[in-house]
Structure formats: C-alpha cells, structure tokens
JSON list of C-alpha atoms in Angstrom, two decimals:
[
{"chain": "A", "resi": 958, "resn": "MET", "atom": "CA", "xyz": [-37.22, 27.96, -11.98]},
{"chain": "A", "resi": 959, "resn": "PRO", "atom": "CA", "xyz": [-38.12, 24.28, -12.17]},
{"chain": "A", "resi": 960, "resn": "PRO", "atom": "CA", "xyz": [-40.58, 23.17, -14.60]},
{"chain": "A", "resi": 961, "resn": "ASP", "atom": "CA", "xyz": [-44.90, 23.30, -13.64]},
{"chain": "A", "resi": 962, "resn": "PRO", "atom": "CA", "xyz": [-45.59, 19.89, -11.67]},
{"chain": "A", "resi": 963, "resn": "ILE", "atom": "CA", "xyz": [-48.88, 19.67, -13.15]},
{"chain": "A", "resi": 964, "resn": "LEU", "atom": "CA", "xyz": [-47.35, 20.05, -16.84]},
{"chain": "A", "resi": 965, "resn": "VAL", "atom": "CA", "xyz": [-44.76, 17.29, -15.93]},
{"chain": "A", "resi": 966, "resn": "LEU", "atom": "CA", "xyz": [-46.96, 15.41, -14.72]},
{"chain": "A", "resi": 967, "resn": "GLU", "atom": "CA", "xyz": [-49.31, 15.35, -17.95]},
{"chain": "A", "resi": 968, "resn": "THR", "atom": "CA", "xyz": [-46.85, 15.27, -20.38]},
{"chain": "A", "resi": 969, "resn": "LYS", "atom": "CA", "xyz": [-45.14, 11.84, -18.58]},
{"chain": "A", "resi": 970, "resn": "GLY", "atom": "CA", "xyz": [-48.73, 10.50, -18.44]},
{"chain": "A", "resi": 971, "resn": "TRP", "atom": "CA", "xyz": [-48.62, 11.01, -22.26]},
{"chain": "A", "resi": 972, "resn": "LEU", "atom": "CA", "xyz": [-45.09, 9.53, -22.70]},
{"chain": "A", "resi": 973, "resn": "LYS", "atom": "CA", "xyz": [-45.88, 6.78, -20.13]},
{"chain": "A", "resi": 974, "resn": "LYS", "atom": "CA", "xyz": [-49.29, 5.57, -22.39]},
{"chain": "A", "resi": 975, "resn": "ALA", "atom": "CA", "xyz": [-46.65, 6.31, -25.41]},
{"chain": "A", "resi": 976, "resn": "SER", "atom": "CA", "xyz": [-44.23, 3.86, -24.15]},
{"chain": "A", "resi": 977, "resn": "ILE", "atom": "CA", "xyz": [-46.94, 1.32, -23.14]},
{"chain": "A", "resi": 978, "resn": "ASP", "atom": "CA", "xyz": [-48.25, 1.44, -26.70]},
{"chain": "A", "resi": 979, "resn": "ILE", "atom": "CA", "xyz": [-44.50, 0.33, -27.83]},
{"chain": "A", "resi": 980, "resn": "ARG", "atom": "CA", "xyz": [-44.29, -2.49, -25.56]},
{"chain": "A", "resi": 981, "resn": "SER", "atom": "CA", "xyz": [-47.33, -4.05, -26.97]},
{"chain": "A", "resi": 982, "resn": "ALA", "atom": "CA", "xyz": [-46.45, -3.55, -30.53]},
{"chain": "A", "resi": 983, "resn": "GLU", "atom": "CA", "xyz": [-42.90, -5.12, -29.95]},
{"chain": "A", "resi": 984, "resn": "HIS", "atom": "CA", "xyz": [-44.46, -7.80, -27.88]},
{"chain": "A", "resi": 985, "resn": "ALA", "atom": "CA", "xyz": [-47.47, -8.48, -30.69]},
{"chain": "A", "resi": 986, "resn": "LEU", "atom": "CA", "xyz": [-44.25, -8.55, -33.31]},
{"chain": "A", "resi": 987, "resn": "THR", "atom": "CA", "xyz": [-42.62, -11.72, -31.13]},
{"chain": "A", "resi": 988, "resn": "ALA", "atom": "CA", "xyz": [-45.66, -13.72, -30.40]},
{"chain": "A", "resi": 989, "resn": "ILE", "atom": "CA", "xyz": [-46.12, -17.08, -32.49]},
{"chain": "A", "resi": 990, "resn": "PRO", "atom": "CA", "xyz": [-47.31, -16.04, -34.96]},
{"chain": "A", "resi": 991, "resn": "PRO", "atom": "CA", "xyz": [-46.80, -12.40, -34.29]},
{"chain": "A", "resi": 992, "resn": "ILE", "atom": "CA", "xyz": [-50.40, -10.29, -34.11]},
{"chain": "A", "resi": 993, "resn": "LEU", "atom": "CA", "xyz": [-49.37, -7.55, -36.92]},
{"chain": "A", "resi": 994, "resn": "THR", "atom": "CA", "xyz": [-53.02, -5.87, -36.60]},
{"chain": "A", "resi": 995, "resn": "ASP", "atom": "CA", "xyz": [-51.90, -4.77, -32.88]},
{"chain": "A", "resi": 996, "resn": "VAL", "atom": "CA", "xyz": [-48.19, -4.09, -33.94]},
{"chain": "A", "resi": 997, "resn": "VAL", "atom": "CA", "xyz": [-49.52, -1.18, -36.67]},
{"chain": "A", "resi": 998, "resn": "TYR", "atom": "CA", "xyz": [-52.30, 0.07, -34.37]},
{"chain": "A", "resi": 999, "resn": "HIS", "atom": "CA", "xyz": [-50.16, 0.42, -31.16]},
{"chain": "A", "resi": 1000, "resn": "SER", "atom": "CA", "xyz": [-47.44, 1.40, -33.20]},
{"chain": "A", "resi": 1001, "resn": "GLN", "atom": "CA", "xyz": [-49.91, 4.56, -34.81]},
{"chain": "A", "resi": 1002, "resn": "GLN", "atom": "CA", "xyz": [-51.20, 4.66, -30.92]},
{"chain": "A", "resi": 1003, "resn": "ALA", "atom": "CA", "xyz": [-47.65, 5.30, -29.69]},
{"chain": "A", "resi": 1004, "resn": "THR", "atom": "CA", "xyz": [-46.99, 7.86, -32.55]},
{"chain": "A", "resi": 1005, "resn": "GLU", "atom": "CA", "xyz": [-49.99, 9.64, -31.91]},
{"chain": "A", "resi": 1006, "resn": "LYS", "atom": "CA", "xyz": [-49.77, 9.84, -28.16]},
{"chain": "A", "resi": 1007, "resn": "ALA", "atom": "CA", "xyz": [-45.82, 11.05, -28.12]},
{"chain": "A", "resi": 1008, "resn": "LEU", "atom": "CA", "xyz": [-47.00, 14.04, -30.31]},
{"chain": "A", "resi": 1009, "resn": "LYS", "atom": "CA", "xyz": [-49.15, 15.11, -28.03]},
{"chain": "A", "resi": 1010, "resn": "ALA", "atom": "CA", "xyz": [-46.99, 14.97, -25.18]},
{"chain": "A", "resi": 1011, "resn": "PHE", "atom": "CA", "xyz": [-44.83, 17.62, -27.00]},
{"chain": "A", "resi": 1012, "resn": "LEU", "atom": "CA", "xyz": [-48.09, 19.69, -27.75]},
{"chain": "A", "resi": 1013, "resn": "VAL", "atom": "CA", "xyz": [-48.92, 19.27, -23.99]},
{"chain": "A", "resi": 1014, "resn": "TRP", "atom": "CA", "xyz": [-45.22, 20.38, -22.77]},
{"chain": "A", "resi": 1015, "resn": "ASN", "atom": "CA", "xyz": [-46.05, 23.15, -25.14]},
{"chain": "A", "resi": 1016, "resn": "ASN", "atom": "CA", "xyz": [-49.24, 24.34, -23.88]},
{"chain": "A", "resi": 1017, "resn": "ILE", "atom": "CA", "xyz": [-51.16, 24.03, -27.41]},
{"chain": "A", "resi": 1018, "resn": "SER", "atom": "CA", "xyz": [-54.33, 22.19, -27.17]},
{"chain": "A", "resi": 1019, "resn": "PHE", "atom": "CA", "xyz": [-56.09, 19.96, -29.49]},
{"chain": "A", "resi": 1020, "resn": "ARG", "atom": "CA", "xyz": [-59.18, 18.32, -30.54]},
{"chain": "A", "resi": 1021, "resn": "LYS", "atom": "CA", "xyz": [-59.46, 14.33, -30.10]},
{"chain": "A", "resi": 1022, "resn": "THR", "atom": "CA", "xyz": [-58.43, 12.99, -33.33]},
{"chain": "A", "resi": 1023, "resn": "HIS", "atom": "CA", "xyz": [-56.32, 10.08, -34.62]},
{"chain": "A", "resi": 1024, "resn": "SER", "atom": "CA", "xyz": [-54.96, 12.41, -37.88]},
{"chain": "A", "resi": 1025, "resn": "ILE", "atom": "CA", "xyz": [-50.84, 12.27, -36.87]},
{"chain": "A", "resi": 1026, "resn": "GLU", "atom": "CA", "xyz": [-50.71, 14.46, -39.74]},
{"chain": "A", "resi": 1027, "resn": "GLU", "atom": "CA", "xyz": [-53.19, 17.05, -37.96]},
{"chain": "A", "resi": 1028, "resn": "ILE", "atom": "CA", "xyz": [-51.55, 17.21, -34.69]},
{"chain": "A", "resi": 1029, "resn": "GLY", "atom": "CA", "xyz": [-47.92, 17.02, -36.43]},
{"chain": "A", "resi": 1030, "resn": "GLU", "atom": "CA", "xyz": [-49.16, 20.47, -38.25]},
{"chain": "A", "resi": 1031, "resn": "GLN", "atom": "CA", "xyz": [-49.40, 21.61, -34.51]},
{"chain": "A", "resi": 1032, "resn": "CYS", "atom": "CA", "xyz": [-46.02, 19.97, -33.79]},
{"chain": "A", "resi": 1033, "resn": "LEU", "atom": "CA", "xyz": [-44.33, 21.66, -36.74]},
{"chain": "A", "resi": 1034, "resn": "GLU", "atom": "CA", "xyz": [-45.43, 25.41, -35.38]},
{"chain": "A", "resi": 1035, "resn": "ILE", "atom": "CA", "xyz": [-43.39, 24.36, -32.65]},
{"chain": "A", "resi": 1036, "resn": "ASP", "atom": "CA", "xyz": [-40.18, 22.67, -34.08]},
{"chain": "A", "resi": 1037, "resn": "SER", "atom": "CA", "xyz": [-40.10, 22.34, -37.83]},
{"chain": "A", "resi": 1038, "resn": "SER", "atom": "CA", "xyz": [-37.59, 19.87, -37.82]},
{"chain": "A", "resi": 1039, "resn": "LEU", "atom": "CA", "xyz": [-39.52, 17.77, -37.17]},
{"chain": "A", "resi": 1040, "resn": "LYS", "atom": "CA", "xyz": [-41.18, 18.01, -40.98]},
{"chain": "A", "resi": 1041, "resn": "GLY", "atom": "CA", "xyz": [-39.35, 14.85, -41.75]},
{"chain": "A", "resi": 1042, "resn": "LEU", "atom": "CA", "xyz": [-40.51, 12.66, -39.12]},
{"chain": "A", "resi": 1043, "resn": "ILE", "atom": "CA", "xyz": [-44.41, 13.79, -39.41]},
{"chain": "A", "resi": 1044, "resn": "ASP", "atom": "CA", "xyz": [-43.96, 12.85, -42.93]},
{"chain": "A", "resi": 1045, "resn": "GLN", "atom": "CA", "xyz": [-43.29, 9.26, -41.84]},
{"chain": "A", "resi": 1046, "resn": "GLY", "atom": "CA", "xyz": [-45.70, 9.10, -39.33]},
{"chain": "A", "resi": 1047, "resn": "ALA", "atom": "CA", "xyz": [-48.68, 10.53, -40.97]},
{"chain": "A", "resi": 1048, "resn": "PRO", "atom": "CA", "xyz": [-49.45, 7.51, -43.01]},
{"chain": "A", "resi": 1049, "resn": "LEU", "atom": "CA", "xyz": [-49.46, 5.67, -39.77]},
{"chain": "A", "resi": 1050, "resn": "THR", "atom": "CA", "xyz": [-52.98, 7.05, -38.95]},
{"chain": "A", "resi": 1051, "resn": "GLN", "atom": "CA", "xyz": [-54.91, 4.82, -41.10]},
{"chain": "A", "resi": 1052, "resn": "TYR", "atom": "CA", "xyz": [-53.75, 1.90, -38.20]},
{"chain": "A", "resi": 1053, "resn": "ALA", "atom": "CA", "xyz": [-56.24, 3.88, -35.98]},
{"chain": "A", "resi": 1054, "resn": "TRP", "atom": "CA", "xyz": [-59.04, 2.03, -37.64]},
{"chain": "A", "resi": 1055, "resn": "GLU", "atom": "CA", "xyz": [-57.45, 0.08, -40.32]},
{"chain": "A", "resi": 1056, "resn": "PHE", "atom": "CA", "xyz": [-57.82, -3.85, -39.58]},
{"chain": "A", "resi": 1057, "resn": "ARG", "atom": "CA", "xyz": [-59.91, -3.43, -36.64]},
{"chain": "A", "resi": 1058, "resn": "TYR", "atom": "CA", "xyz": [-63.10, -4.70, -37.46]},
{"chain": "A", "resi": 1059, "resn": "PRO", "atom": "CA", "xyz": [-64.61, -7.89, -38.99]},
{"chain": "A", "resi": 1060, "resn": "GLY", "atom": "CA", "xyz": [-64.62, -7.42, -42.66]},
{"chain": "A", "resi": 1061, "resn": "ASP", "atom": "CA", "xyz": [-61.80, -5.03, -42.84]},
{"chain": "A", "resi": 1062, "resn": "LEU", "atom": "CA", "xyz": [-58.49, -5.70, -45.20]},
{"chain": "A", "resi": 1063, "resn": "GLU", "atom": "CA", "xyz": [-56.52, -8.73, -44.91]},
{"chain": "A", "resi": 1064, "resn": "GLU", "atom": "CA", "xyz": [-53.70, -8.62, -41.95]},
{"chain": "A", "resi": 1065, "resn": "PRO", "atom": "CA", "xyz": [-50.73, -5.97, -42.68]},
{"chain": "A", "resi": 1066, "resn": "SER", "atom": "CA", "xyz": [-47.28, -7.56, -43.66]},
{"chain": "A", "resi": 1067, "resn": "GLN", "atom": "CA", "xyz": [-44.93, -8.56, -41.44]},
{"chain": "A", "resi": 1068, "resn": "GLU", "atom": "CA", "xyz": [-42.64, -5.74, -42.95]},
{"chain": "A", "resi": 1069, "resn": "GLU", "atom": "CA", "xyz": [-45.02, -2.85, -43.25]},
{"chain": "A", "resi": 1070, "resn": "SER", "atom": "CA", "xyz": [-45.40, -4.06, -39.28]},
{"chain": "A", "resi": 1071, "resn": "GLU", "atom": "CA", "xyz": [-42.22, -3.51, -38.67]},
{"chain": "A", "resi": 1072, "resn": "GLU", "atom": "CA", "xyz": [-41.47, -0.38, -40.34]},
{"chain": "A", "resi": 1073, "resn": "ALA", "atom": "CA", "xyz": [-44.56, 1.02, -38.70]},
{"chain": "A", "resi": 1074, "resn": "LEU", "atom": "CA", "xyz": [-43.39, 0.27, -35.56]},
{"chain": "A", "resi": 1075, "resn": "GLN", "atom": "CA", "xyz": [-39.77, 1.39, -36.36]},
{"chain": "A", "resi": 1076, "resn": "VAL", "atom": "CA", "xyz": [-41.52, 4.86, -37.55]},
{"chain": "A", "resi": 1077, "resn": "ALA", "atom": "CA", "xyz": [-43.01, 4.70, -34.11]},
{"chain": "A", "resi": 1078, "resn": "LYS", "atom": "CA", "xyz": [-39.89, 4.31, -31.88]},
{"chain": "A", "resi": 1079, "resn": "THR", "atom": "CA", "xyz": [-37.92, 6.60, -33.52]},
{"chain": "A", "resi": 1080, "resn": "ILE", "atom": "CA", "xyz": [-40.64, 9.39, -33.44]},
{"chain": "A", "resi": 1081, "resn": "ASN", "atom": "CA", "xyz": [-40.90, 8.61, -29.43]},
{"chain": "A", "resi": 1082, "resn": "GLN", "atom": "CA", "xyz": [-37.00, 9.01, -29.77]},
{"chain": "A", "resi": 1083, "resn": "GLU", "atom": "CA", "xyz": [-37.32, 12.32, -31.23]},
{"chain": "A", "resi": 1084, "resn": "ILE", "atom": "CA", "xyz": [-39.94, 13.67, -29.35]},
{"chain": "A", "resi": 1085, "resn": "LEU", "atom": "CA", "xyz": [-37.78, 12.72, -25.93]},
{"chain": "A", "resi": 1086, "resn": "LYS", "atom": "CA", "xyz": [-35.09, 14.59, -27.07]},
{"chain": "A", "resi": 1087, "resn": "ARG", "atom": "CA", "xyz": [-36.72, 17.75, -27.39]},
{"chain": "A", "resi": 1088, "resn": "LEU", "atom": "CA", "xyz": [-38.31, 17.48, -24.42]},
{"chain": "A", "resi": 1089, "resn": "PRO", "atom": "CA", "xyz": [-36.43, 18.60, -21.17]},
{"chain": "A", "resi": 1090, "resn": "GLU", "atom": "CA", "xyz": [-34.24, 15.76, -19.32]},
{"chain": "A", "resi": 1091, "resn": "VAL", "atom": "CA", "xyz": [-37.11, 15.44, -16.38]},
{"chain": "A", "resi": 1092, "resn": "MET", "atom": "CA", "xyz": [-39.10, 14.04, -18.80]},
{"chain": "A", "resi": 1093, "resn": "SER", "atom": "CA", "xyz": [-36.86, 11.05, -19.50]},
{"chain": "A", "resi": 1094, "resn": "PRO", "atom": "CA", "xyz": [-38.27, 7.49, -18.45]}
]
C-alpha cells in the first residue's frame, strides 16, 4: 500500500526546510567574510527540522521547541541507533538563540561553525536513510 500522501507532503515539507537551512549555512560560510553566526543558526535549524520530519513520518507529535535533545529523545523511542547522532546534535540547540541578538557573545569560530554544519549535514543524511525512498530529494 502506498504511503499516505498527506504524511508524505508534511514530511517532505520539513525536509525541504531543513535542506534550505543547510544551503543557507553553506552560503553564509562562503561569504566574504563568512557570516559565522548564520552558519551555526542554520545548522541548528536544519538539524531540528530533519528530526521533526522523522517524527512527523512516524506519527509522533511534538511540542514547539528548539531543543534538539528533547526532539531527539522522541526520535530515539523510534530508532535507538540514532543515539550517537542525537548526542552530537544536542549541543547545536544553543545556536537557536545564542549569537542572535545584540550584546550576545562574540561570534563562533570558523572551526565551531564548520563543525556545526557538518553535524547538521550528517544528521540530515542519516534521517533520510531512515525514511522511505519517496522522501529523497
């Protein structure tokens, strides 16, 4: 039986937003000079949205939160093999608000920004592997 078209659309919507956030982070990284605050912000957002896509596909509701740890815990109830990735992604949560407002800390380092983007890309790829092929871009 084919998957529910509404579920496919909703899940793809989250995945598309995650993909746009990854592209935005990559673009910010290549700007001259790099916009490192945007790199880490969009990396957090991409990770959050990919995990939410996984929850949507599995009919698990979630509250409005930016906490990758909280969302990740729900994902682990579905697939415990995500544990290492969730542990890697949880520290990205702080980038949902850190560096976003005047008076905040200085910018993240280039290394910190590149690492955040790599974590986001890895989590997005791994989530896609756990979804049916119909979800692939």
